[in-house]
JSON list of C-alpha atoms and ligand atoms in Angstrom, two decimals:
[
{"chain": "F", "resi": 8, "resn": "MET", "atom": "CA", "xyz": [0.00, 0.00, 0.00]},
{"chain": "F", "resi": 9, "resn": "SER", "atom": "CA", "xyz": [1.21, 3.41, -0.94]},
{"chain": "F", "resi": 10, "resn": "LYS", "atom": "CA", "xyz": [2.48, 5.54, 1.94]},
{"chain": "F", "resi": 11, "resn": "PHE", "atom": "CA", "xyz": [0.46, 8.52, 0.77]},
{"chain": "F", "resi": 12, "resn": "GLN", "atom": "CA", "xyz": [-2.53, 8.82, -1.50]},
{"chain": "F", "resi": 13, "resn": "VAL", "atom": "CA", "xyz": [-3.67, 12.14, -2.91]},
{"chain": "F", "resi": 14, "resn": "ASP", "atom": "CA", "xyz": [-7.20, 12.56, -4.22]},
{"chain": "F", "resi": 15, "resn": "MET", "atom": "CA", "xyz": [-6.53, 15.70, -6.24]},
{"chain": "F", "resi": 16, "resn": "HIS", "atom": "CA", "xyz": [-10.00, 16.06, -7.77]},
{"chain": "F", "resi": 17, "resn": "CYS", "atom": "CA", "xyz": [-13.12, 15.93, -5.59]},
{"chain": "F", "resi": 18, "resn": "HIS", "atom": "CA", "xyz": [-16.20, 17.93, -4.77]},
{"chain": "F", "resi": 19, "resn": "ILE", "atom": "CA", "xyz": [-16.27, 17.67, -0.98]},
{"chain": "F", "resi": 20, "resn": "LEU", "atom": "CA", "xyz": [-16.86, 21.32, -0.06]},
{"chain": "F", "resi": 21, "resn": "PRO", "atom": "CA", "xyz": [-20.50, 21.67, 0.97]},
{"chain": "F", "resi": 22, "resn": "ALA", "atom": "CA", "xyz": [-23.09, 23.66, -1.00]},
{"chain": "F", "resi": 23, "resn": "VAL", "atom": "CA", "xyz": [-20.82, 25.38, -3.51]},
{"chain": "F", "resi": 24, "resn": "ASP", "atom": "CA", "xyz": [-21.44, 23.20, -6.57]},
{"chain": "F", "resi": 25, "resn": "ASP", "atom": "CA", "xyz": [-23.21, 19.95, -7.53]},
{"chain": "F", "resi": 26, "resn": "GLY", "atom": "CA", "xyz": [-21.04, 17.95, -5.12]},
{"chain": "F", "resi": 27, "resn": "SER", "atom": "CA", "xyz": [-21.68, 17.65, -1.39]},
{"chain": "F", "resi": 28, "resn": "GLN", "atom": "CA", "xyz": [-24.67, 19.70, -0.25]},
{"chain": "F", "resi": 29, "resn": "SER", "atom": "CA", "xyz": [-24.05, 19.56, 3.51]},
{"chain": "F", "resi": 30, "resn": "MET", "atom": "CA", "xyz": [-21.37, 19.00, 6.15]},
{"chain": "F", "resi": 31, "resn": "GLU", "atom": "CA", "xyz": [-23.11, 15.69, 6.98]},
{"chain": "F", "resi": 32, "resn": "THR", "atom": "CA", "xyz": [-22.54, 14.50, 3.40]},
{"chain": "F", "resi": 33, "resn": "THR", "atom": "CA", "xyz": [-18.98, 15.84, 3.44]},
{"chain": "F", "resi": 34, "resn": "LEU", "atom": "CA", "xyz": [-18.26, 13.87, 6.63]},
{"chain": "F", "resi": 35, "resn": "LYS", "atom": "CA", "xyz": [-19.49, 10.63, 5.05]},
{"chain": "F", "resi": 36, "resn": "MET", "atom": "CA", "xyz": [-17.36, 11.31, 1.99]},
{"chain": "F", "resi": 37, "resn": "ILE", "atom": "CA", "xyz": [-14.15, 12.00, 3.88]},
{"chain": "F", "resi": 38, "resn": "GLN", "atom": "CA", "xyz": [-14.74, 8.96, 6.10]},
{"chain": "F", "resi": 39, "resn": "ILE", "atom": "CA", "xyz": [-14.78, 6.78, 2.97]},
{"chain": "F", "resi": 40, "resn": "ALA", "atom": "CA", "xyz": [-11.62, 8.47, 1.68]},
{"chain": "F", "resi": 41, "resn": "ALA", "atom": "CA", "xyz": [-9.71, 7.99, 4.94]},
{"chain": "F", "resi": 42, "resn": "ALA", "atom": "CA", "xyz": [-10.84, 4.35, 5.21]},
{"chain": "F", "resi": 43, "resn": "GLU", "atom": "CA", "xyz": [-9.46, 3.71, 1.71]},
{"chain": "F", "resi": 44, "resn": "GLY", "atom": "CA", "xyz": [-6.01, 5.05, 2.47]},
{"chain": "F", "resi": 45, "resn": "THR", "atom": "CA", "xyz": [-6.33, 8.58, 1.13]},
{"chain": "F", "resi": 46, "resn": "THR", "atom": "CA", "xyz": [-4.12, 11.00, 3.06]},
{"chain": "F", "resi": 47, "resn": "HIS", "atom": "CA", "xyz": [-4.64, 14.27, 1.15]},
{"chain": "F", "resi": 48, "resn": "MET", "atom": "CA", "xyz": [-7.66, 15.69, -0.66]},
{"chain": "F", "resi": 49, "resn": "ILE", "atom": "CA", "xyz": [-7.60, 18.73, -2.89]},
{"chain": "F", "resi": 50, "resn": "ALA", "atom": "CA", "xyz": [-11.10, 20.16, -2.87]},
{"chain": "F", "resi": 51, "resn": "THR", "atom": "CA", "xyz": [-11.85, 21.23, -6.44]},
{"chain": "F", "resi": 52, "resn": "PRO", "atom": "CA", "xyz": [-15.32, 22.81, -6.65]},
{"chain": "F", "resi": 53, "resn": "HIS", "atom": "CA", "xyz": [-16.51, 23.65, -10.16]},
{"chain": "F", "resi": 54, "resn": "TYR", "atom": "CA", "xyz": [-15.80, 27.11, -11.49]},
{"chain": "F", "resi": 55, "resn": "LYS", "atom": "CA", "xyz": [-18.00, 27.96, -14.45]},
{"chain": "F", "resi": 56, "resn": "LYS", "atom": "CA", "xyz": [-18.59, 31.17, -16.27]},
{"chain": "F", "resi": 57, "resn": "ASP", "atom": "CA", "xyz": [-21.78, 32.99, -15.28]},
{"chain": "F", "resi": 58, "resn": "ARG", "atom": "CA", "xyz": [-22.41, 30.82, -12.24]},
{"chain": "F", "resi": 59, "resn": "HIS", "atom": "CA", "xyz": [-22.40, 31.77, -8.59]},
{"chain": "F", "resi": 60, "resn": "ASN", "atom": "CA", "xyz": [-18.97, 30.33, -8.03]},
{"chain": "F", "resi": 61, "resn": "ALA", "atom": "CA", "xyz": [-17.37, 30.17, -4.64]},
{"chain": "F", "resi": 62, "resn": "SER", "atom": "CA", "xyz": [-14.77, 32.91, -4.16]},
{"chain": "F", "resi": 63, "resn": "PRO", "atom": "CA", "xyz": [-11.23, 31.97, -3.11]},
{"chain": "F", "resi": 64, "resn": "GLU", "atom": "CA", "xyz": [-12.14, 33.29, 0.36]},
{"chain": "F", "resi": 65, "resn": "THR", "atom": "CA", "xyz": [-15.11, 30.92, 0.55]},
{"chain": "F", "resi": 66, "resn": "VAL", "atom": "CA", "xyz": [-13.01, 27.99, -0.69]},
{"chain": "F", "resi": 67, "resn": "LYS", "atom": "CA", "xyz": [-10.38, 28.81, 1.93]},
{"chain": "F", "resi": 68, "resn": "ARG", "atom": "CA", "xyz": [-12.94, 29.05, 4.72]},
{"chain": "F", "resi": 69, "resn": "LEU", "atom": "CA", "xyz": [-14.68, 25.79, 3.75]},
{"chain": "F", "resi": 70, "resn": "VAL", "atom": "CA", "xyz": [-11.36, 23.96, 3.41]},
{"chain": "F", "resi": 71, "resn": "ALA", "atom": "CA", "xyz": [-10.55, 25.02, 6.99]},
{"chain": "F", "resi": 72, "resn": "GLU", "atom": "CA", "xyz": [-13.99, 23.82, 8.14]},
{"chain": "F", "resi": 73, "resn": "VAL", "atom": "CA", "xyz": [-13.59, 20.44, 6.43]},
{"chain": "F", "resi": 74, "resn": "GLN", "atom": "CA", "xyz": [-10.08, 20.16, 7.87]},
{"chain": "F", "resi": 75, "resn": "LYS", "atom": "CA", "xyz": [-11.58, 20.68, 11.33]},
{"chain": "F", "resi": 76, "resn": "LEU", "atom": "CA", "xyz": [-14.25, 18.08, 10.57]},
{"chain": "F", "resi": 77, "resn": "SER", "atom": "CA", "xyz": [-11.51, 15.58, 9.66]},
{"chain": "F", "resi": 78, "resn": "ASP", "atom": "CA", "xyz": [-9.50, 16.46, 12.78]},
{"chain": "F", "resi": 79, "resn": "ASP", "atom": "CA", "xyz": [-12.53, 16.27, 15.09]},
{"chain": "F", "resi": 80, "resn": "ASN", "atom": "CA", "xyz": [-13.29, 12.81, 13.71]},
{"chain": "F", "resi": 81, "resn": "GLY", "atom": "CA", "xyz": [-9.71, 11.60, 13.88]},
{"chain": "F", "resi": 82, "resn": "LEU", "atom": "CA", "xyz": [-9.48, 10.93, 10.15]},
{"chain": "F", "resi": 83, "resn": "GLY", "atom": "CA", "xyz": [-5.94, 12.22, 9.70]},
{"chain": "F", "resi": 84, "resn": "LEU", "atom": "CA", "xyz": [-6.63, 13.82, 6.32]},
{"chain": "F", "resi": 85, "resn": "THR", "atom": "CA", "xyz": [-5.03, 16.96, 4.95]},
{"chain": "F", "resi": 86, "resn": "ILE", "atom": "CA", "xyz": [-7.57, 19.08, 3.05]},
{"chain": "F", "resi": 87, "resn": "LEU", "atom": "CA", "xyz": [-6.24, 21.54, 0.48]},
{"chain": "F", "resi": 88, "resn": "PRO", "atom": "CA", "xyz": [-7.83, 24.21, -1.75]},
{"chain": "F", "resi": 89, "resn": "GLY", "atom": "CA", "xyz": [-8.42, 24.14, -5.50]},
{"chain": "F", "resi": 90, "resn": "ASN", "atom": "CA", "xyz": [-10.98, 24.58, -8.25]},
{"chain": "F", "resi": 91, "resn": "GLU", "atom": "CA", "xyz": [-11.99, 22.75, -11.41]},
{"chain": "F", "resi": 92, "resn": "ILE", "atom": "CA", "xyz": [-12.29, 25.35, -14.13]},
{"chain": "F", "resi": 93, "resn": "MET", "atom": "CA", "xyz": [-14.59, 24.80, -17.08]},
{"chain": "F", "resi": 94, "resn": "TYR", "atom": "CA", "xyz": [-12.59, 26.44, -19.86]},
{"chain": "F", "resi": 95, "resn": "PHE", "atom": "CA", "xyz": [-14.07, 29.67, -21.17]},
{"chain": "F", "resi": 96, "resn": "SER", "atom": "CA", "xyz": [-12.56, 32.18, -23.55]},
{"chain": "F", "resi": 97, "resn": "ASP", "atom": "CA", "xyz": [-12.32, 35.12, -21.13]},
{"chain": "F", "resi": 98, "resn": "MET", "atom": "CA", "xyz": [-10.65, 33.18, -18.35]},
{"chain": "F", "resi": 99, "resn": "GLU", "atom": "CA", "xyz": [-7.89, 35.75, -18.26]},
{"chain": "F", "resi": 100, "resn": "GLU", "atom": "CA", "xyz": [-10.18, 38.43, -16.85]},
{"chain": "F", "resi": 101, "resn": "ALA", "atom": "CA", "xyz": [-11.42, 36.10, -14.10]},
{"chain": "F", "resi": 102, "resn": "PHE", "atom": "CA", "xyz": [-7.85, 35.07, -13.28]},
{"chain": "F", "resi": 103, "resn": "ASP", "atom": "CA", "xyz": [-6.66, 38.68, -13.12]},
{"chain": "F", "resi": 104, "resn": "ALA", "atom": "CA", "xyz": [-9.56, 39.50, -10.82]},
{"chain": "F", "resi": 105, "resn": "GLY", "atom": "CA", "xyz": [-8.45, 36.66, -8.52]},
{"chain": "F", "resi": 106, "resn": "LYS", "atom": "CA", "xyz": [-11.72, 34.80, -8.91]},
{"chain": "F", "resi": 107, "resn": "PHE", "atom": "CA", "xyz": [-10.51, 31.19, -8.85]},
{"chain": "F", "resi": 108, "resn": "THR", "atom": "CA", "xyz": [-8.15, 28.96, -6.92]},
{"chain": "F", "resi": 109, "resn": "THR", "atom": "CA", "xyz": [-5.25, 26.97, -8.39]},
{"chain": "F", "resi": 110, "resn": "MET", "atom": "CA", "xyz": [-4.17, 23.56, -7.04]},
{"chain": "F", "resi": 111, "resn": "ASN", "atom": "CA", "xyz": [-3.10, 24.21, -3.45]},
{"chain": "F", "resi": 112, "resn": "ASN", "atom": "CA", "xyz": [-2.42, 27.79, -4.59]},
{"chain": "F", "resi": 113, "resn": "SER", "atom": "CA", "xyz": [0.41, 26.56, -6.83]},
{"chain": "F", "resi": 114, "resn": "ASP", "atom": "CA", "xyz": [0.90, 27.47, -10.49]},
{"chain": "F", "resi": 115, "resn": "TYR", "atom": "CA", "xyz": [-1.05, 24.38, -11.62]},
{"chain": "F", "resi": 116, "resn": "LEU", "atom": "CA", "xyz": [-4.69, 24.71, -12.66]},
{"chain": "F", "resi": 117, "resn": "LEU", "atom": "CA", "xyz": [-7.25, 21.91, -13.01]},
{"chain": "F", "resi": 118, "resn": "ILE", "atom": "CA", "xyz": [-9.20, 22.56, -16.19]},
{"chain": "F", "resi": 119, "resn": "GLU", "atom": "CA", "xyz": [-12.03, 20.71, -17.93]},
{"chain": "F", "resi": 120, "resn": "PHE", "atom": "CA", "xyz": [-13.83, 20.90, -21.26]},
{"chain": "F", "resi": 121, "resn": "TYR", "atom": "CA", "xyz": [-17.14, 19.74, -22.66]},
{"chain": "F", "resi": 122, "resn": "PRO", "atom": "CA", "xyz": [-17.04, 16.05, -23.71]},
{"chain": "F", "resi": 123, "resn": "ASP", "atom": "CA", "xyz": [-17.59, 16.88, -27.37]},
{"chain": "F", "resi": 124, "resn": "ASP", "atom": "CA", "xyz": [-15.28, 19.90, -27.61]},
{"chain": "F", "resi": 125, "resn": "ASP", "atom": "CA", "xyz": [-13.07, 19.75, -30.67]},
{"chain": "F", "resi": 126, "resn": "TYR", "atom": "CA", "xyz": [-9.33, 19.33, -30.37]},
{"chain": "F", "resi": 127, "resn": "ALA", "atom": "CA", "xyz": [-8.64, 22.93, -31.42]},
{"chain": "F", "resi": 128, "resn": "ARG", "atom": "CA", "xyz": [-10.67, 24.22, -28.47]},
{"chain": "F", "resi": 129, "resn": "ILE", "atom": "CA", "xyz": [-8.87, 21.92, -26.04]},
{"chain": "F", "resi": 130, "resn": "LYS", "atom": "CA", "xyz": [-5.55, 23.19, -27.39]},
{"chain": "F", "resi": 131, "resn": "ARG", "atom": "CA", "xyz": [-6.74, 26.78, -26.97]},
{"chain": "F", "resi": 132, "resn": "GLY", "atom": "CA", "xyz": [-7.59, 26.01, -23.34]},
{"chain": "F", "resi": 133, "resn": "VAL", "atom": "CA", "xyz": [-4.10, 24.66, -22.77]},
{"chain": "F", "resi": 134, "resn": "GLU", "atom": "CA", "xyz": [-2.51, 27.70, -24.41]},
{"chain": "F", "resi": 135, "resn": "MET", "atom": "CA", "xyz": [-4.76, 30.15, -22.59]},
{"chain": "F", "resi": 136, "resn": "THR", "atom": "CA", "xyz": [-3.84, 28.59, -19.24]},
{"chain": "F", "resi": 137, "resn": "GLN", "atom": "CA", "xyz": [-0.16, 28.77, -20.13]},
{"chain": "F", "resi": 138, "resn": "SER", "atom": "CA", "xyz": [-0.53, 32.41, -21.16]},
{"chain": "F", "resi": 139, "resn": "LEU", "atom": "CA", "xyz": [-1.63, 33.11, -17.57]},
{"chain": "F", "resi": 140, "resn": "GLY", "atom": "CA", "xyz": [1.67, 31.65, -16.36]},
{"chain": "F", "resi": 141, "resn": "LEU", "atom": "CA", "xyz": [-0.03, 28.45, -15.19]},
{"chain": "F", "resi": 142, "resn": "HIS", "atom": "CA", "xyz": [0.42, 24.76, -16.00]},
{"chain": "F", "resi": 143, "resn": "PRO", "atom": "CA", "xyz": [-2.82, 23.12, -17.11]},
{"chain": "F", "resi": 144, "resn": "VAL", "atom": "CA", "xyz": [-3.89, 19.83, -15.54]},
{"chain": "F", "resi": 145, "resn": "LEU", "atom": "CA", "xyz": [-6.53, 18.30, -17.81]},
{"chain": "F", "resi": 146, "resn": "ALA", "atom": "CA", "xyz": [-9.35, 16.79, -15.75]},
{"chain": "F", "resi": 147, "resn": "HIS", "atom": "CA", "xyz": [-10.65, 13.32, -16.68]},
{"chain": "F", "resi": 148, "resn": "VAL", "atom": "CA", "xyz": [-9.22, 13.18, -20.22]},
{"chain": "F", "resi": 149, "resn": "GLU", "atom": "CA", "xyz": [-11.06, 9.88, -20.78]},
{"chain": "F", "resi": 150, "resn": "ARG", "atom": "CA", "xyz": [-14.29, 11.86, -21.16]},
{"chain": "F", "resi": 151, "resn": "PHE", "atom": "CA", "xyz": [-13.28, 13.90, -24.19]},
{"chain": "F", "resi": 152, "resn": "ALA", "atom": "CA", "xyz": [-14.35, 12.36, -27.48]},
{"chain": "F", "resi": 153, "resn": "GLU", "atom": "CA", "xyz": [-11.48, 13.90, -29.48]},
{"chain": "F", "resi": 154, "resn": "LEU", "atom": "CA", "xyz": [-8.90, 12.48, -27.10]},
{"chain": "F", "resi": 155, "resn": "ARG", "atom": "CA", "xyz": [-10.71, 9.15, -26.86]},
{"chain": "F", "resi": 156, "resn": "LYS", "atom": "CA", "xyz": [-10.40, 8.71, -30.59]},
{"chain": "F", "resi": 157, "resn": "ASP", "atom": "CA", "xyz": [-6.67, 9.17, -30.52]},
{"chain": "F", "resi": 158, "resn": "PRO", "atom": "CA", "xyz": [-4.33, 8.70, -27.54]},
{"chain": "F", "resi": 159, "resn": "ASN", "atom": "CA", "xyz": [-1.59, 10.39, -29.61]},
{"chain": "F", "resi": 160, "resn": "LYS", "atom": "CA", "xyz": [-3.44, 13.66, -28.98]},
{"chain": "F", "resi": 161, "resn": "VAL", "atom": "CA", "xyz": [-3.01, 13.16, -25.24]},
{"chain": "F", "resi": 162, "resn": "GLU", "atom": "CA", "xyz": [0.69, 12.69, -25.86]},
{"chain": "F", "resi": 163, "resn": "GLU", "atom": "CA", "xyz": [0.80, 15.82, -27.99]},
{"chain": "F", "resi": 164, "resn": "LEU", "atom": "CA", "xyz": [-0.92, 17.90, -25.29]},
{"chain": "F", "resi": 165, "resn": "ARG", "atom": "CA", "xyz": [1.44, 16.48, -22.71]},
{"chain": "F", "resi": 166, "resn": "ASN", "atom": "CA", "xyz": [4.40, 17.40, -24.91]},
{"chain": "F", "resi": 167, "resn": "ARG", "atom": "CA", "xyz": [2.99, 20.91, -25.01]},
{"chain": "F", "resi": 168, "resn": "GLY", "atom": "CA", "xyz": [3.16, 21.03, -21.21]},
{"chain": "F", "resi": 169, "resn": "ALA", "atom": "CA", "xyz": [-0.29, 19.84, -20.11]},
{"chain": "F", "resi": 170, "resn": "LEU", "atom": "CA", "xyz": [-0.55, 17.28, -17.31]},
{"chain": "F", "resi": 171, "resn": "ILE", "atom": "CA", "xyz": [-3.08, 14.50, -17.43]},
{"chain": "F", "resi": 172, "resn": "GLN", "atom": "CA", "xyz": [-5.65, 13.34, -14.87]},
{"chain": "F", "resi": 173, "resn": "VAL", "atom": "CA", "xyz": [-8.00, 10.37, -15.11]},
{"chain": "F", "resi": 174, "resn": "ASN", "atom": "CA", "xyz": [-10.77, 9.35, -12.74]},
{"chain": "F", "resi": 175, "resn": "ALA", "atom": "CA", "xyz": [-10.20, 6.40, -10.43]},
{"chain": "F", "resi": 176, "resn": "ALA", "atom": "CA", "xyz": [-13.54, 4.81, -11.39]},
{"chain": "F", "resi": 177, "resn": "SER", "atom": "CA", "xyz": [-12.64, 4.98, -15.10]},
{"chain": "F", "resi": 178, "resn": "MET", "atom": "CA", "xyz": [-9.34, 3.23, -14.49]},
{"chain": "F", "resi": 179, "resn": "VAL", "atom": "CA", "xyz": [-10.92, 0.26, -12.76]},
{"chain": "F", "resi": 180, "resn": "GLY", "atom": "CA", "xyz": [-13.73, -0.27, -15.27]},
{"chain": "F", "resi": 181, "resn": "GLU", "atom": "CA", "xyz": [-16.64, 1.32, -13.44]},
{"chain": "F", "resi": 182, "resn": "GLN", "atom": "CA", "xyz": [-17.30, 3.61, -16.40]},
{"chain": "F", "resi": 183, "resn": "GLY", "atom": "CA", "xyz": [-17.41, 0.74, -18.88]},
{"chain": "F", "resi": 184, "resn": "PHE", "atom": "CA", "xyz": [-14.97, -1.60, -20.56]},
{"chain": "F", "resi": 185, "resn": "GLY", "atom": "CA", "xyz": [-14.10, 0.78, -23.41]},
{"chain": "F", "resi": 186, "resn": "THR", "atom": "CA", "xyz": [-13.10, 3.49, -20.96]},
{"chain": "F", "resi": 187, "resn": "LYS", "atom": "CA", "xyz": [-11.01, 1.05, -18.95]},
{"chain": "F", "resi": 188, "resn": "GLN", "atom": "CA", "xyz": [-9.20, -0.09, -22.11]},
{"chain": "F", "resi": 189, "resn": "TYR", "atom": "CA", "xyz": [-8.55, 3.49, -23.14]},
{"chain": "F", "resi": 190, "resn": "VAL", "atom": "CA", "xyz": [-7.08, 4.37, -19.73]},
{"chain": "F", "resi": 191, "resn": "LYS", "atom": "CA", "xyz": [-4.97, 1.22, -19.90]},
{"chain": "F", "resi": 192, "resn": "LYS", "atom": "CA", "xyz": [-3.48, 2.43, -23.19]},
{"chain": "F", "resi": 193, "resn": "LEU", "atom": "CA", "xyz": [-2.59, 5.77, -21.60]},
{"chain": "F", "resi": 194, "resn": "LEU", "atom": "CA", "xyz": [-1.07, 4.00, -18.61]},
{"chain": "F", "resi": 195, "resn": "LYS", "atom": "CA", "xyz": [1.08, 1.76, -20.79]},
{"chain": "F", "resi": 196, "resn": "ARG", "atom": "CA", "xyz": [2.51, 4.84, -22.46]},
{"chain": "F", "resi": 197, "resn": "GLU", "atom": "CA", "xyz": [2.94, 6.55, -19.08]},
{"chain": "F", "resi": 198, "resn": "LEU", "atom": "CA", "xyz": [0.82, 9.49, -20.19]},
{"chain": "F", "resi": 199, "resn": "ILE", "atom": "CA", "xyz": [-1.10, 9.79, -16.91]},
{"chain": "F", "resi": 200, "resn": "ASP", "atom": "CA", "xyz": [0.17, 12.13, -14.19]},
{"chain": "F", "resi": 201, "resn": "PHE", "atom": "CA", "xyz": [-2.61, 12.03, -11.61]},
{"chain": "F", "resi": 202, "resn": "VAL", "atom": "CA", "xyz": [-5.66, 10.11, -10.54]},
{"chain": "F", "resi": 203, "resn": "GLY", "atom": "CA", "xyz": [-8.60, 11.66, -8.73]},
{"chain": "F", "resi": 204, "resn": "THR", "atom": "CA", "xyz": [-12.00, 10.38, -7.67]},
{"chain": "F", "resi": 205, "resn": "ASP", "atom": "CA", "xyz": [-14.06, 13.35, -8.93]},
{"chain": "F", "resi": 206, "resn": "ALA", "atom": "CA", "xyz": [-16.32, 12.38, -6.02]},
{"chain": "F", "resi": 207, "resn": "HIS", "atom": "CA", "xyz": [-19.61, 14.22, -5.70]},
{"chain": "F", "resi": 208, "resn": "HIS", "atom": "CA", "xyz": [-21.36, 12.18, -2.97]},
{"chain": "F", "resi": 209, "resn": "TYR", "atom": "CA", "xyz": [-20.90, 9.17, -0.68]},
{"chain": "F", "resi": 210, "resn": "GLU", "atom": "CA", "xyz": [-23.14, 6.78, -2.58]},
{"chain": "F", "resi": 211, "resn": "SER", "atom": "CA", "xyz": [-22.82, 7.20, -6.32]},
{"chain": "F", "resi": 212, "resn": "ARG", "atom": "CA", "xyz": [-19.60, 8.98, -7.30]},
{"chain": "F", "resi": 213, "resn": "ALA", "atom": "CA", "xyz": [-17.99, 8.38, -3.90]},
{"chain": "F", "resi": 214, "resn": "PRO", "atom": "CA", "xyz": [-14.30, 9.05, -3.14]},
{"chain": "F", "resi": 215, "resn": "HIS", "atom": "CA", "xyz": [-13.13, 5.47, -3.75]},
{"chain": "F", "resi": 216, "resn": "MET", "atom": "CA", "xyz": [-9.37, 5.16, -4.29]},
{"chain": "F", "resi": 217, "resn": "GLU", "atom": "CA", "xyz": [-8.42, 1.78, -2.85]},
{"chain": "F", "resi": 218, "resn": "LYS", "atom": "CA", "xyz": [-9.35, -0.35, -5.86]},
{"chain": "F", "resi": 219, "resn": "CYS", "atom": "CA", "xyz": [-7.56, 2.04, -8.19]},
{"chain": "F", "resi": 220, "resn": "ALA", "atom": "CA", "xyz": [-4.44, 2.12, -6.01]},
{"chain": "F", "resi": 221, "resn": "LYS", "atom": "CA", "xyz": [-4.35, -1.69, -6.01]},
{"chain": "F", "resi": 222, "resn": "TYR", "atom": "CA", "xyz": [-4.90, -1.78, -9.76]},
{"chain": "F", "resi": 223, "resn": "LEU", "atom": "CA", "xyz": [-2.02, 0.63, -10.34]},
{"chain": "F", "resi": 224, "resn": "GLU", "atom": "CA", "xyz": [0.28, -1.31, -8.06]},
{"chain": "F", "resi": 225, "resn": "SER", "atom": "CA", "xyz": [-0.46, -4.49, -10.05]},
{"chain": "F", "resi": 226, "resn": "LYS", "atom": "CA", "xyz": [-0.24, -2.94, -13.54]},
{"chain": "F", "resi": 227, "resn": "VAL", "atom": "CA", "xyz": [2.62, -0.47, -13.56]},
{"chain": "F", "resi": 228, "resn": "SER", "atom": "CA", "xyz": [6.03, -0.15, -11.90]},
{"chain": "F", "resi": 229, "resn": "ALA", "atom": "CA", "xyz": [6.06, 0.78, -8.22]},
{"chain": "F", "resi": 230, "resn": "GLU", "atom": "CA", "xyz": [7.81, 3.99, -9.15]},
{"chain": "F", "resi": 231, "resn": "TYR", "atom": "CA", "xyz": [5.18, 5.07, -11.68]},
{"chain": "F", "resi": 232, "resn": "ALA", "atom": "CA", "xyz": [2.31, 4.05, -9.37]},
{"chain": "F", "resi": 233, "resn": "GLU", "atom": "CA", "xyz": [3.74, 6.24, -6.62]},
{"chain": "F", "resi": 234, "resn": "LYS", "atom": "CA", "xyz": [4.08, 9.16, -9.02]},
{"chain": "F", "resi": 235, "resn": "ILE", "atom": "CA", "xyz": [0.42, 8.91, -9.97]},
{"chain": "F", "resi": 236, "resn": "LEU", "atom": "CA", "xyz": [-0.81, 8.30, -6.43]},
{"chain": "F", "resi": 237, "resn": "TYR", "atom": "CA", "xyz": [1.09, 11.06, -4.68]},
{"chain": "F", "resi": 238, "resn": "ARG", "atom": "CA", "xyz": [4.60, 11.97, -5.80]},
{"chain": "F", "resi": 239, "resn": "ASN", "atom": "CA", "xyz": [3.53, 14.16, -8.72]},
{"chain": "F", "resi": 240, "resn": "ALA", "atom": "CA", "xyz": [0.91, 15.94, -6.60]},
{"chain": "F", "resi": 241, "resn": "PHE", "atom": "CA", "xyz": [3.44, 16.55, -3.82]},
{"chain": "F", "resi": 242, "resn": "GLU", "atom": "CA", "xyz": [6.04, 17.84, -6.22]},
{"chain": "F", "resi": 243, "resn": "TYR", "atom": "CA", "xyz": [3.91, 19.96, -8.54]},
{"chain": "F", "resi": 244, "resn": "PHE", "atom": "CA", "xyz": [1.38, 21.31, -6.05]},
{"chain": "F", "resi": 245, "resn": "GLY", "atom": "CA", "xyz": [3.93, 21.91, -3.29]},
{"chain": "F", "resi": 246, "resn": "ILE", "atom": "CA", "xyz": [2.27, 19.63, -0.75]},
{"chain": "F", "resi": 247, "resn": "ARG", "atom": "CA", "xyz": [4.06, 19.30, 2.63]},
{"chain": "R", "resi": 21, "resn": "FE2", "atom": "FE1", "xyz": [-14.97, 17.28, -11.16]}
]
């Protein structure tokens, strides 16, 4: 079992997006995470244009509250701030106005696209993020049709400086066999940098990591498994 396990994509902050809606739900979610060996969680509430998104101050306050919840319940988790940004063309303005939170306040930004966005738009998102002086981390790449069709495109984006995240459930086949096979291809080529649960609740879309950690440990080298499970997150996001 890996010494550390970072869930770097989850929606555990209560009542700020379509994830947890209450501290009671958040508690059940973080209990599952701790029981499955997770040691660090980066809370990444959605940030979408024209929505009532949580401000960095709100994210910071809720992260502190969830940290206290973990401490009070003896879960031993470290809760860190972040956001999952749905790419939009005037992101620069929002960034300049300090409206969203990067991964643990580092220069890495978790960014997502619509599943059927064309490759040109995904590339623009990567370039736009880089133009802000940030490194893009592409959320759940297995969801994007253009990247599904061609794993070489994932490699190309990675060569351009993007980092790649897949969801734990996708890796272990809970999103279908085709998705599992696709993720396996990416793994074989060592194109994956992070895994996250993208948890939204404690029943469906719960923060399960154990099965994925075991899968990684059986499929790839110990060194690469550790990178995906925590070393990359520690190094890039400045954890600890
Ligand atoms: Fe998400």
